[in-house]
mmCIF file of C-alpha atoms in Angstrom:
data_model
loop_
_atom_site.group_PDB
_atom_site.id
_atom_site.type_symbol
_atom_site.label_atom_id
_atom_site.label_comp_id
_atom_site.label_asym_id
_atom_site.label_seq_id
_atom_site.Cartn_x
_atom_site.Cartn_y
_atom_site.Cartn_z
ATOM 1 C CA UNK Y 78 -0.216 39.307 -60.249
ATOM 2 C CA UNK Y 79 -2.142 36.887 -58.000
ATOM 3 C CA UNK Y 80 -1.963 33.090 -58.426
ATOM 4 C CA UNK Y 81 -4.816 31.056 -57.041
ATOM 5 C CA UNK Y 82 -4.700 27.408 -56.365
ATOM 6 C CA UNK Y 83 -7.689 25.060 -56.941
ATOM 7 C CA UNK Y 84 -8.668 23.587 -53.612
ATOM 8 C CA UNK Y 85 -11.536 21.688 -55.102
ATOM 9 C CA UNK Y 86 -13.945 22.120 -57.920
ATOM 10 C CA UNK Y 87 -15.957 24.694 -56.032
ATOM 11 C CA UNK Y 88 -13.255 26.795 -54.323
ATOM 12 C CA UNK Y 89 -10.008 28.477 -55.252
ATOM 13 C CA UNK Y 90 -7.649 30.112 -52.861
ATOM 14 C CA UNK Y 91 -4.454 32.247 -52.932
ATOM 15 C CA UNK Y 92 -1.179 30.691 -51.620
ATOM 16 C CA UNK Y 93 -0.021 32.601 -48.654
ATOM 17 C CA UNK Y 94 3.276 32.355 -46.747
ATOM 18 C CA UNK Y 95 4.202 32.496 -43.061
ATOM 19 C CA UNK Y 96 7.555 33.978 -41.855
ATOM 20 C CA UNK Y 97 8.728 30.316 -41.452
ATOM 21 C CA UNK Y 98 8.238 29.833 -45.114
ATOM 22 C CA UNK Y 99 10.749 32.515 -46.275
ATOM 23 C CA UNK Y 100 14.320 33.174 -45.862
ATOM 24 C CA UNK Y 101 16.629 36.169 -46.607
ATOM 25 C CA UNK Y 102 19.311 35.945 -49.340
ATOM 26 C CA UNK Y 103 22.685 37.604 -48.750
ATOM 27 C CA UNK Y 104 23.775 40.214 -51.331
ATOM 28 C CA UNK Y 105 27.133 41.145 -52.899
ATOM 29 C CA UNK Y 106 27.999 43.552 -50.134
ATOM 30 C CA UNK Y 107 28.499 43.221 -46.382
ATOM 31 C CA UNK Y 108 28.794 45.777 -43.619
ATOM 32 C CA UNK Y 109 30.047 46.190 -40.088
ATOM 33 C CA UNK Y 110 27.083 45.685 -37.721
ATOM 34 C CA UNK Y 111 28.160 48.856 -35.832
ATOM 35 C CA UNK Y 112 27.553 50.916 -38.993
ATOM 36 C CA UNK Y 113 23.864 49.791 -39.146
ATOM 37 C CA UNK Y 114 21.047 51.975 -37.950
ATOM 38 C CA UNK Y 115 17.845 50.291 -36.603
ATOM 39 C CA UNK Y 116 16.176 53.526 -35.574
ATOM 40 C CA UNK Y 117 12.731 54.472 -36.828
ATOM 41 C CA UNK Y 118 10.269 57.371 -36.325
ATOM 42 C CA UNK Y 119 6.543 57.750 -36.202
ATOM 43 C CA UNK Y 120 5.172 61.195 -36.266
ATOM 44 C CA UNK Y 121 7.368 63.324 -33.889
ATOM 45 C CA UNK Y 122 8.616 60.335 -31.890
ATOM 46 C CA UNK Y 123 11.882 58.778 -32.679
ATOM 47 C CA UNK Y 124 12.954 55.346 -31.314
ATOM 48 C CA UNK Y 125 16.343 53.684 -31.371
ATOM 49 C CA UNK Y 126 14.937 50.283 -32.208
ATOM 50 C CA UNK Y 127 11.860 49.139 -34.134
ATOM 51 C CA UNK Y 128 10.280 47.355 -31.249
ATOM 52 C CA UNK Y 129 6.880 48.102 -29.728
ATOM 53 C CA UNK Y 130 5.745 46.039 -26.765
ATOM 54 C CA UNK Y 131 2.367 44.323 -27.152
ATOM 55 C CA UNK Y 132 -0.228 45.706 -24.694
ATOM 56 C CA UNK Y 133 -0.531 42.448 -22.813
ATOM 57 C CA UNK Y 134 -0.591 41.997 -19.051
ATOM 58 C CA UNK Y 135 2.052 39.228 -19.256
ATOM 59 C CA UNK Y 136 4.435 41.650 -21.085
ATOM 60 C CA UNK Y 137 3.789 45.178 -19.918
ATOM 61 C CA UNK Y 138 3.331 46.993 -16.585
ATOM 62 C CA UNK Y 139 4.007 50.604 -16.004
ATOM 63 C CA UNK Y 140 7.531 49.621 -14.776
ATOM 64 C CA UNK Y 141 8.421 47.502 -17.875
ATOM 65 C CA UNK Y 142 6.973 50.141 -20.228
ATOM 66 C CA UNK Y 143 9.307 52.660 -18.617
ATOM 67 C CA UNK Y 144 12.247 50.264 -18.881
ATOM 68 C CA UNK Y 145 11.604 49.577 -22.474
ATOM 69 C CA UNK Y 146 11.322 53.220 -23.249
ATOM 70 C CA UNK Y 147 14.640 53.974 -21.641
ATOM 71 C CA UNK Y 148 16.127 51.196 -23.809
ATOM 72 C CA UNK Y 149 14.941 52.957 -26.944
ATOM 73 C CA UNK Y 150 11.667 51.108 -27.643
ATOM 74 C CA UNK Y 151 7.933 51.861 -27.042
ATOM 75 C CA UNK Y 152 6.039 50.166 -24.306
ATOM 76 C CA UNK Y 153 2.264 50.111 -24.738
ATOM 77 C CA UNK Y 154 0.128 49.501 -21.638
ATOM 78 C CA UNK Y 155 -3.139 47.669 -21.918
ATOM 79 C CA UNK Y 156 -5.688 50.194 -20.509
ATOM 80 C CA UNK Y 157 -8.384 47.470 -20.152
ATOM 81 C CA UNK Y 158 -5.960 45.041 -18.388
ATOM 82 C CA UNK Y 159 -5.164 44.181 -14.807
ATOM 83 C CA UNK Y 160 -3.242 47.496 -14.135
ATOM 84 C CA UNK Y 161 -6.571 49.481 -14.605
ATOM 85 C CA UNK Y 162 -8.797 46.975 -12.901
ATOM 86 C CA UNK Y 163 -6.963 46.464 -9.561
ATOM 87 C CA UNK Y 164 -5.220 48.983 -7.293
ATOM 88 C CA UNK Y 165 -2.516 46.325 -6.790
ATOM 89 C CA UNK Y 166 -2.491 43.810 -9.553
ATOM 90 C CA UNK Y 167 0.649 41.950 -8.274
ATOM 91 C CA UNK Y 168 -1.293 39.319 -6.214
ATOM 92 C CA UNK Y 169 -3.488 38.638 -9.315
ATOM 93 C CA UNK Y 170 -0.447 38.252 -11.458
ATOM 94 C CA UNK Y 171 1.099 35.866 -8.959
ATOM 95 C CA UNK Y 172 -2.149 33.811 -8.922
ATOM 96 C CA UNK Y 173 -2.280 33.558 -12.699
ATOM 97 C CA UNK Y 174 1.272 32.302 -12.835
ATOM 98 C CA UNK Y 175 0.523 29.712 -10.206
ATOM 99 C CA UNK Y 176 -2.723 28.349 -11.718
ATOM 100 C CA UNK Y 177 -2.463 24.644 -12.231
ATOM 101 C CA UNK Y 178 -3.471 23.299 -15.520
ATOM 102 C CA UNK Y 179 -2.350 23.004 -19.188
ATOM 103 C CA UNK Y 180 -2.832 25.608 -21.870
ATOM 104 C CA UNK Y 181 -6.295 24.301 -22.722
ATOM 105 C CA UNK Y 182 -7.446 23.806 -19.095
ATOM 106 C CA UNK Y 183 -11.114 25.058 -18.693
ATOM 107 C CA UNK Y 184 -10.335 25.720 -14.999
ATOM 108 C CA UNK Y 185 -7.542 28.119 -16.066
ATOM 109 C CA UNK Y 186 -9.709 29.801 -18.614
ATOM 110 C CA UNK Y 187 -12.619 30.195 -16.157
ATOM 111 C CA UNK Y 188 -10.385 31.735 -13.531
ATOM 112 C CA UNK Y 189 -8.934 34.141 -16.031
ATOM 113 C CA UNK Y 190 -12.472 35.230 -16.977
ATOM 114 C CA UNK Y 191 -13.347 35.735 -13.300
ATOM 115 C CA UNK Y 192 -10.195 37.906 -12.596
ATOM 116 C CA UNK Y 193 -10.769 40.024 -15.668
ATOM 117 C CA UNK Y 194 -14.549 40.578 -14.848
ATOM 118 C CA UNK Y 195 -13.542 43.385 -12.515
ATOM 119 C CA UNK Y 196 -14.463 46.692 -14.129
ATOM 120 C CA UNK Y 197 -11.940 49.066 -15.554
ATOM 121 C CA UNK Y 198 -11.470 52.120 -13.254
ATOM 122 C CA UNK Y 199 -10.938 55.359 -15.069
ATOM 123 C CA UNK Y 200 -8.883 56.843 -12.121
ATOM 124 C CA UNK Y 201 -6.442 53.902 -12.486
ATOM 125 C CA UNK Y 202 -6.046 54.749 -16.255
ATOM 126 C CA UNK Y 203 -5.065 58.241 -15.248
ATOM 127 C CA UNK Y 204 -2.761 56.994 -12.489
ATOM 128 C CA UNK Y 205 -0.979 54.387 -14.604
ATOM 129 C CA UNK Y 206 -0.318 56.855 -17.458
ATOM 130 C CA UNK Y 207 0.879 59.520 -15.113
ATOM 131 C CA UNK Y 208 3.439 57.094 -13.673
ATOM 132 C CA UNK Y 209 4.865 56.395 -17.089
ATOM 133 C CA UNK Y 210 4.813 60.157 -18.011
ATOM 134 C CA UNK Y 211 6.666 60.957 -14.882
ATOM 135 C CA UNK Y 212 9.622 58.900 -16.042
ATOM 136 C CA UNK Y 213 10.172 60.996 -19.117
ATOM 137 C CA UNK Y 214 9.700 58.178 -21.716
ATOM 138 C CA UNK Y 215 7.092 58.286 -24.616
ATOM 139 C CA UNK Y 216 3.621 57.400 -23.228
ATOM 140 C CA UNK Y 217 1.525 54.871 -25.100
ATOM 141 C CA UNK Y 218 -1.712 53.183 -24.133
ATOM 142 C CA UNK Y 219 -4.022 50.687 -25.959
ATOM 143 C CA UNK Y 220 -7.758 50.097 -25.940
ATOM 144 C CA UNK Y 221 -10.001 47.827 -27.862
ATOM 145 C CA UNK Y 222 -12.497 49.450 -30.335
ATOM 146 C CA UNK Y 223 -15.195 49.003 -27.857
ATOM 147 C CA UNK Y 224 -12.997 50.206 -24.979
ATOM 148 C CA UNK Y 225 -12.081 53.295 -27.007
ATOM 149 C CA UNK Y 226 -15.695 54.393 -27.086
ATOM 150 C CA UNK Y 227 -15.934 54.076 -23.284
ATOM 151 C CA UNK Y 228 -12.609 55.399 -22.177
ATOM 152 C CA UNK Y 229 -10.840 57.472 -24.803
ATOM 153 C CA UNK Y 230 -11.753 60.840 -23.054
ATOM 154 C CA UNK Y 231 -10.100 59.642 -19.881
ATOM 155 C CA UNK Y 232 -6.996 58.532 -21.791
ATOM 156 C CA UNK Y 233 -6.635 61.791 -23.695
ATOM 157 C CA UNK Y 234 -7.225 63.853 -20.468
ATOM 158 C CA UNK Y 235 -4.481 61.782 -18.743
ATOM 159 C CA UNK Y 236 -2.135 62.432 -21.692
ATOM 160 C CA UNK Y 237 -0.738 59.996 -24.158
ATOM 161 C CA UNK Y 238 1.844 60.585 -26.794
ATOM 162 C CA UNK Y 239 0.760 57.588 -28.938
ATOM 163 C CA UNK Y 240 -2.714 55.959 -28.867
ATOM 164 C CA UNK Y 241 -3.150 52.389 -29.972
ATOM 165 C CA UNK Y 242 -6.529 50.877 -30.945
ATOM 166 C CA UNK Y 243 -5.909 47.132 -31.160
ATOM 167 C CA UNK Y 244 -8.240 44.165 -31.636
ATOM 168 C CA UNK Y 245 -8.118 40.749 -33.177
ATOM 169 C CA UNK Y 246 -9.271 42.493 -36.336
ATOM 170 C CA UNK Y 247 -10.182 46.195 -36.745
ATOM 171 C CA UNK Y 248 -11.980 47.513 -39.745
ATOM 172 C CA UNK Y 249 -12.655 51.027 -40.955
ATOM 173 C CA UNK Y 250 -16.214 50.026 -41.464
ATOM 174 C CA UNK Y 251 -17.850 48.036 -38.579
ATOM 175 C CA UNK Y 252 -21.461 47.312 -39.173
ATOM 176 C CA UNK Y 253 -23.859 46.911 -36.193
ATOM 177 C CA UNK Y 254 -27.695 46.899 -35.882
ATOM 178 C CA UNK Y 255 -27.395 47.048 -32.082
ATOM 179 C CA UNK Y 256 -25.006 49.875 -31.185
ATOM 180 C CA UNK Y 257 -23.333 52.928 -32.721
ATOM 181 C CA UNK Y 258 -19.863 51.702 -33.918
ATOM 182 C CA UNK Y 259 -16.665 53.561 -33.520
ATOM 183 C CA UNK Y 260 -16.293 55.900 -36.506
ATOM 184 C CA UNK Y 261 -12.520 55.637 -36.906
ATOM 185 C CA UNK Y 262 -12.096 58.413 -39.511
ATOM 186 C CA UNK Y 263 -14.000 60.926 -37.450
ATOM 187 C CA UNK Y 264 -12.361 59.830 -34.193
ATOM 188 C CA UNK Y 265 -8.796 60.068 -35.460
ATOM 189 C CA UNK Y 266 -9.452 63.326 -37.243
ATOM 190 C CA UNK Y 267 -10.455 64.885 -33.889
ATOM 191 C CA UNK Y 268 -7.411 63.651 -31.982
ATOM 192 C CA UNK Y 269 -4.039 65.496 -31.968
ATOM 193 C CA UNK Y 270 -1.903 62.458 -31.241
ATOM 194 C CA UNK Y 271 -0.694 59.768 -33.633
ATOM 195 C CA UNK Y 272 -2.969 56.735 -33.702
ATOM 196 C CA UNK Y 273 -1.841 53.129 -34.437
ATOM 197 C CA UNK Y 274 -4.737 50.909 -35.324
ATOM 198 C CA UNK Y 275 -5.236 47.186 -36.208
ATOM 199 C CA UNK Y 276 -4.987 44.338 -36.819
ATOM 200 C CA UNK Y 277 -5.482 44.159 -40.473
ATOM 201 C CA UNK Y 278 -4.598 41.170 -42.548
ATOM 202 C CA UNK Y 279 -4.793 42.162 -46.174
ATOM 203 C CA UNK Y 280 -4.468 44.941 -48.724
ATOM 204 C CA UNK Y 281 -8.019 46.339 -48.784
ATOM 205 C CA UNK Y 282 -8.768 46.466 -45.057
ATOM 206 C CA UNK Y 283 -5.288 48.083 -44.510
ATOM 207 C CA UNK Y 284 -5.914 50.657 -47.248
ATOM 208 C CA UNK Y 285 -9.230 51.621 -45.642
ATOM 209 C CA UNK Y 286 -7.518 52.004 -42.154
ATOM 210 C CA UNK Y 287 -4.879 54.268 -43.785
ATOM 211 C CA UNK Y 288 -7.587 56.459 -45.251
ATOM 212 C CA UNK Y 289 -8.948 57.097 -41.699
ATOM 213 C CA UNK Y 290 -5.799 58.983 -40.941
ATOM 214 C CA UNK Y 291 -3.995 56.429 -38.808
ATOM 215 C CA UNK Y 292 -0.320 56.995 -38.428
ATOM 216 C CA UNK Y 293 0.339 53.250 -38.234
ATOM 217 C CA UNK Y 294 -1.398 49.983 -39.056
ATOM 218 C CA UNK Y 295 -0.919 46.821 -37.098
ATOM 219 C CA UNK Y 296 -0.606 43.708 -39.310
ATOM 220 C CA UNK Y 297 -1.728 40.386 -38.073
ATOM 221 C CA UNK Y 298 -4.618 38.082 -37.259
ATOM 222 C CA UNK Y 299 -4.565 35.081 -35.010
ATOM 223 C CA UNK Y 300 -0.814 34.511 -35.273
ATOM 224 C CA UNK Y 301 0.370 35.057 -31.830
ATOM 225 C CA UNK Y 302 1.967 32.473 -29.538
ATOM 226 C CA UNK Y 303 -1.103 32.328 -27.231
ATOM 227 C CA UNK Y 304 -4.009 32.664 -29.607
ATOM 228 C CA UNK Y 305 -6.170 29.887 -30.845
ATOM 229 C CA UNK Y 306 -8.084 31.804 -33.349
ATOM 230 C CA UNK Y 307 -7.404 29.453 -36.138
ATOM 231 C CA UNK Y 308 -8.672 26.446 -34.194
ATOM 232 C CA UNK Y 309 -11.648 28.339 -32.634
ATOM 233 C CA UNK Y 310 -12.825 30.559 -35.493
ATOM 234 C CA UNK Y 311 -11.096 28.959 -38.497
ATOM 235 C CA UNK Y 312 -9.502 32.289 -39.390
ATOM 236 C CA UNK Y 313 -5.787 32.813 -39.951
ATOM 237 C CA UNK Y 314 -3.633 35.074 -42.157
ATOM 238 C CA UNK Y 315 0.067 33.945 -42.706
ATOM 239 C CA UNK Y 316 2.185 36.901 -41.638
ATOM 240 C CA UNK Y 317 4.786 37.074 -44.346
ATOM 241 C CA UNK Y 318 2.035 37.517 -47.051
ATOM 242 C CA UNK Y 319 -0.030 39.823 -44.862
ATOM 243 C CA UNK Y 320 2.933 42.187 -44.237
ATOM 244 C CA UNK Y 321 3.631 42.299 -47.985
ATOM 245 C CA UNK Y 322 0.059 42.961 -48.878
ATOM 246 C CA UNK Y 323 -0.221 45.868 -46.386
ATOM 247 C CA UNK Y 324 3.168 47.258 -47.445
ATOM 248 C CA UNK Y 325 1.672 47.411 -51.020
ATOM 249 C CA UNK Y 326 -1.282 49.252 -49.530
ATOM 250 C CA UNK Y 327 1.112 51.745 -47.961
ATOM 251 C CA UNK Y 328 2.810 52.320 -51.325
ATOM 252 C CA UNK Y 329 -0.560 52.842 -53.113
ATOM 253 C CA UNK Y 330 -1.826 55.080 -50.366
ATOM 254 C CA UNK Y 331 1.269 57.272 -50.603
ATOM 255 C CA UNK Y 332 0.371 57.817 -54.347
ATOM 256 C CA UNK Y 333 -3.253 58.390 -53.470
ATOM 257 C CA UNK Y 334 -2.647 60.831 -50.686
ATOM 258 C CA UNK Y 335 0.153 62.802 -52.266
ATOM 259 C CA UNK Y 336 2.953 61.394 -50.160
ATOM 260 C CA UNK Y 337 1.451 60.624 -46.737
ATOM 261 C CA UNK Y 338 3.386 57.668 -45.268
ATOM 262 C CA UNK Y 339 1.586 55.181 -42.912
ATOM 263 C CA UNK Y 340 3.818 52.933 -40.807
ATOM 264 C CA UNK Y 341 3.327 49.117 -41.160
ATOM 265 C CA UNK Y 342 3.814 47.353 -37.862
ATOM 266 C CA UNK Y 343 3.975 43.590 -37.855
ATOM 267 C CA UNK Y 344 1.945 42.182 -34.863
ATOM 268 C CA UNK Y 345 1.922 38.608 -33.604
ATOM 269 C CA UNK Y 346 3.723 35.391 -34.184
ATOM 270 C CA UNK Y 347 7.325 36.753 -33.844
ATOM 271 C CA UNK Y 348 8.955 34.957 -30.957
ATOM 272 C CA UNK Y 349 12.570 34.952 -32.177
ATOM 273 C CA UNK Y 350 15.017 37.330 -33.713
ATOM 274 C CA UNK Y 351 14.732 35.604 -37.132
ATOM 275 C CA UNK Y 352 11.000 36.388 -37.151
ATOM 276 C CA UNK Y 353 11.721 40.076 -36.357
ATOM 277 C CA UNK Y 354 14.273 40.199 -39.095
ATOM 278 C CA UNK Y 355 12.037 38.610 -41.723
ATOM 279 C CA UNK Y 356 9.063 40.839 -40.848
ATOM 280 C CA UNK Y 357 11.043 43.942 -41.618
ATOM 281 C CA UNK Y 358 12.409 42.325 -44.746
ATOM 282 C CA UNK Y 359 8.759 41.748 -45.909
ATOM 283 C CA UNK Y 360 8.076 45.555 -45.565
ATOM 284 C CA UNK Y 361 7.377 46.238 -41.850
ATOM 285 C CA UNK Y 362 8.720 49.475 -40.311
ATOM 286 C CA UNK Y 363 8.561 48.060 -36.852
ATOM 287 C CA UNK Y 364 7.308 44.995 -34.919
ATOM 288 C CA UNK Y 365 5.027 44.604 -31.936
ATOM 289 C CA UNK Y 366 6.427 41.844 -29.704
ATOM 290 C CA UNK Y 367 4.642 39.783 -27.076
ATOM 291 C CA UNK Y 368 6.170 36.446 -26.257
ATOM 292 C CA UNK Y 369 9.651 37.546 -27.091
ATOM 293 C CA UNK Y 370 9.460 40.224 -24.360
ATOM 294 C CA UNK Y 371 7.357 38.041 -21.999
ATOM 295 C CA UNK Y 372 10.590 35.984 -21.586
ATOM 296 C CA UNK Y 373 12.393 38.836 -19.866
ATOM 297 C CA UNK Y 374 13.030 38.509 -16.122
ATOM 298 C CA UNK Y 375 11.063 41.745 -15.454
ATOM 299 C CA UNK Y 376 7.974 40.727 -17.432
ATOM 300 C CA UNK Y 377 4.815 40.731 -15.237
ATOM 301 C CA UNK Y 378 3.808 37.206 -16.427
ATOM 302 C CA UNK Y 379 6.627 35.585 -14.475
ATOM 303 C CA UNK Y 380 7.502 33.309 -17.433
ATOM 304 C CA UNK Y 381 3.865 32.885 -18.520
ATOM 305 C CA UNK Y 382 2.165 34.574 -21.429
ATOM 306 C CA UNK Y 383 -1.516 35.248 -22.244
ATOM 307 C CA UNK Y 384 -3.546 37.834 -24.202
ATOM 308 C CA UNK Y 385 -7.032 39.282 -24.053
ATOM 309 C CA UNK Y 386 -8.392 36.453 -26.241
ATOM 310 C CA UNK Y 387 -7.686 33.952 -23.319
ATOM 311 C CA UNK Y 388 -10.183 35.685 -20.960
ATOM 312 C CA UNK Y 389 -12.854 36.755 -23.337
ATOM 313 C CA UNK Y 390 -16.159 36.384 -21.356
ATOM 314 C CA UNK Y 391 -18.020 34.574 -24.103
ATOM 315 C CA UNK Y 392 -15.744 33.244 -26.869
ATOM 316 C CA UNK Y 393 -12.286 32.663 -25.388
ATOM 317 C CA UNK Y 394 -9.777 31.736 -28.129
ATOM 318 C CA UNK Y 395 -6.396 31.991 -26.418
ATOM 319 C CA UNK Y 396 -4.278 30.119 -23.957
ATOM 320 C CA UNK Y 397 -1.957 30.844 -21.042
ATOM 321 C CA UNK Y 398 1.342 29.574 -22.347
ATOM 322 C CA UNK Y 399 4.591 28.839 -20.548
ATOM 323 C CA UNK Y 400 7.415 30.685 -22.325
ATOM 324 C CA UNK Y 401 9.954 30.749 -19.508
ATOM 325 C CA UNK Y 402 12.568 33.432 -18.929
ATOM 326 C CA UNK Y 403 15.935 33.982 -20.721
ATOM 327 C CA UNK Y 404 17.405 36.936 -18.828
ATOM 328 C CA UNK Y 405 16.901 40.764 -18.234
ATOM 329 C CA UNK Y 406 15.037 42.785 -20.796
ATOM 330 C CA UNK Y 407 18.266 44.533 -21.870
ATOM 331 C CA UNK Y 408 19.856 41.116 -22.471
ATOM 332 C CA UNK Y 409 16.739 39.914 -24.448
ATOM 333 C CA UNK Y 410 17.077 42.989 -26.684
ATOM 334 C CA UNK Y 411 20.801 43.702 -26.812
ATOM 335 C CA UNK Y 412 22.585 40.712 -25.422
ATOM 336 C CA UNK Y 413 25.044 39.374 -24.844
ATOM 337 C CA UNK Y 414 23.028 36.367 -25.751
ATOM 338 C CA UNK Y 415 23.333 33.021 -24.009
ATOM 339 C CA UNK Y 416 20.752 31.187 -26.071
ATOM 340 C CA UNK Y 417 21.324 29.976 -29.663
ATOM 341 C CA UNK Y 418 17.622 29.825 -30.538
ATOM 342 C CA UNK Y 419 17.012 33.573 -31.346
ATOM 343 C CA UNK Y 420 15.319 34.336 -28.022
ATOM 344 C CA UNK Y 421 17.999 36.832 -26.797
ATOM 345 C CA UNK Y 422 19.948 39.738 -28.306
ATOM 346 C CA UNK Y 423 17.054 40.379 -30.764
ATOM 347 C CA UNK Y 424 18.402 43.755 -31.877
ATOM 348 C CA UNK Y 425 21.945 42.429 -32.220
ATOM 349 C CA UNK Y 426 20.745 39.662 -34.466
ATOM 350 C CA UNK Y 427 18.752 42.257 -36.564
ATOM 351 C CA UNK Y 428 21.924 44.419 -36.947
ATOM 352 C CA UNK Y 429 23.911 41.370 -37.901
ATOM 353 C CA UNK Y 430 21.417 40.324 -40.546
ATOM 354 C CA UNK Y 431 21.321 43.741 -42.052
ATOM 355 C CA UNK Y 432 25.039 43.909 -42.012
ATOM 356 C CA UNK Y 433 25.445 40.424 -43.577
ATOM 357 C CA UNK Y 434 23.141 41.416 -46.435
ATOM 358 C CA UNK Y 435 24.747 44.875 -46.920
ATOM 359 C CA UNK Y 436 21.967 47.246 -45.741
ATOM 360 C CA UNK Y 437 22.488 50.288 -43.576
ATOM 361 C CA UNK Y 438 19.047 51.197 -42.383
ATOM 362 C CA UNK Y 439 15.578 49.680 -42.075
ATOM 363 C CA UNK Y 440 14.039 51.298 -45.119
ATOM 364 C CA UNK Y 441 16.910 49.923 -47.255
ATOM 365 C CA UNK Y 442 16.589 46.538 -45.699
ATOM 366 C CA UNK Y 443 12.875 46.354 -46.830
ATOM 367 C CA UNK Y 444 14.327 45.787 -50.306
ATOM 368 C CA UNK Y 445 16.399 42.745 -49.413
ATOM 369 C CA UNK Y 446 15.947 39.642 -51.553
ATOM 370 C CA UNK Y 447 13.923 36.795 -50.080
ATOM 371 C CA UNK Y 448 13.227 33.179 -51.259
ATOM 372 C CA UNK Y 449 10.413 30.728 -50.392
ATOM 373 C CA UNK Y 450 12.192 28.242 -48.236
ATOM 374 C CA UNK Y 451 9.892 26.310 -45.864
ATOM 375 C CA UNK Y 452 11.263 25.896 -42.398
ATOM 376 C CA UNK Y 453 13.236 22.707 -42.068
ATOM 377 C CA UNK Y 454 14.215 22.886 -38.364
ATOM 378 C CA UNK Y 455 17.188 25.165 -38.603
#
């Protein structure tokens, strides 16, 4: 049942909730955190924690993708980022971190656009993926829908275990009078690796993406720490409601397809452990983290965080944001935490929340009770 609110005499809208608007309610049973499993599996690949690193240059390099893989997560390299545009991107990353100017500085945006104007080099795609594969961890790379058309053959030849198609929003039916759009259903059908695609922000677009054969759907639109999509385009989808809507699409698609399960992955706007916990409570199988991992000492951004939206050549709608550092990646994920604000020991906090509410694994935890309780500063 959907309840709409009258905004004015000529327009009605559905009330939607962000993660800040909800809270989890303890149950009658509690558990020992050590008895809780936070593992999940997509296709043939099992991970010891439900964390996927966002394919952003401030978060993932080949080295940090390998480090995250060894810790039990999945690192996704941006195959249209600095690591595939420059033989040695370290001086470029150093320059970006040293740029003077606030988050909305036109000079910073202009310099980012200039640095990202270098063309993607296919041989560097091959080299970066080979470096990750040599470490023995699961190999994952991401392209935008337009980048997929240009570079997917190179990516598949180089070898990936999981392929991610990620954009601000990705639809199963993109209409264009000027160019042949990516046919997701045909493309995914011809691949022999699991494909994660998104973002999607509602029931219908997510259901259509599931019907293309995707193994996972990214949920989110304009909610990340560095995006200004709501200010620039006027578009936003509160994440708690979006995850719940897409989880409902997953349930209905299971009935429609005779039991095929598509993983729901929350993407964007989860900077603390509490956000991660509530995303799974709303129905996500895993989360894609950006700013939370950009705070690790090893992160390429050196305490700064930015996404592809910040350097779009024509319509930039993102910022280079200062997030600082809180400690090594292992401490960010597993502690011991030294911050009381939810920026470290993310997985430990997830375990404790599950144990406090009496659930032993992630699928069970998706059934936890929640209440609408707008954020009041604690």
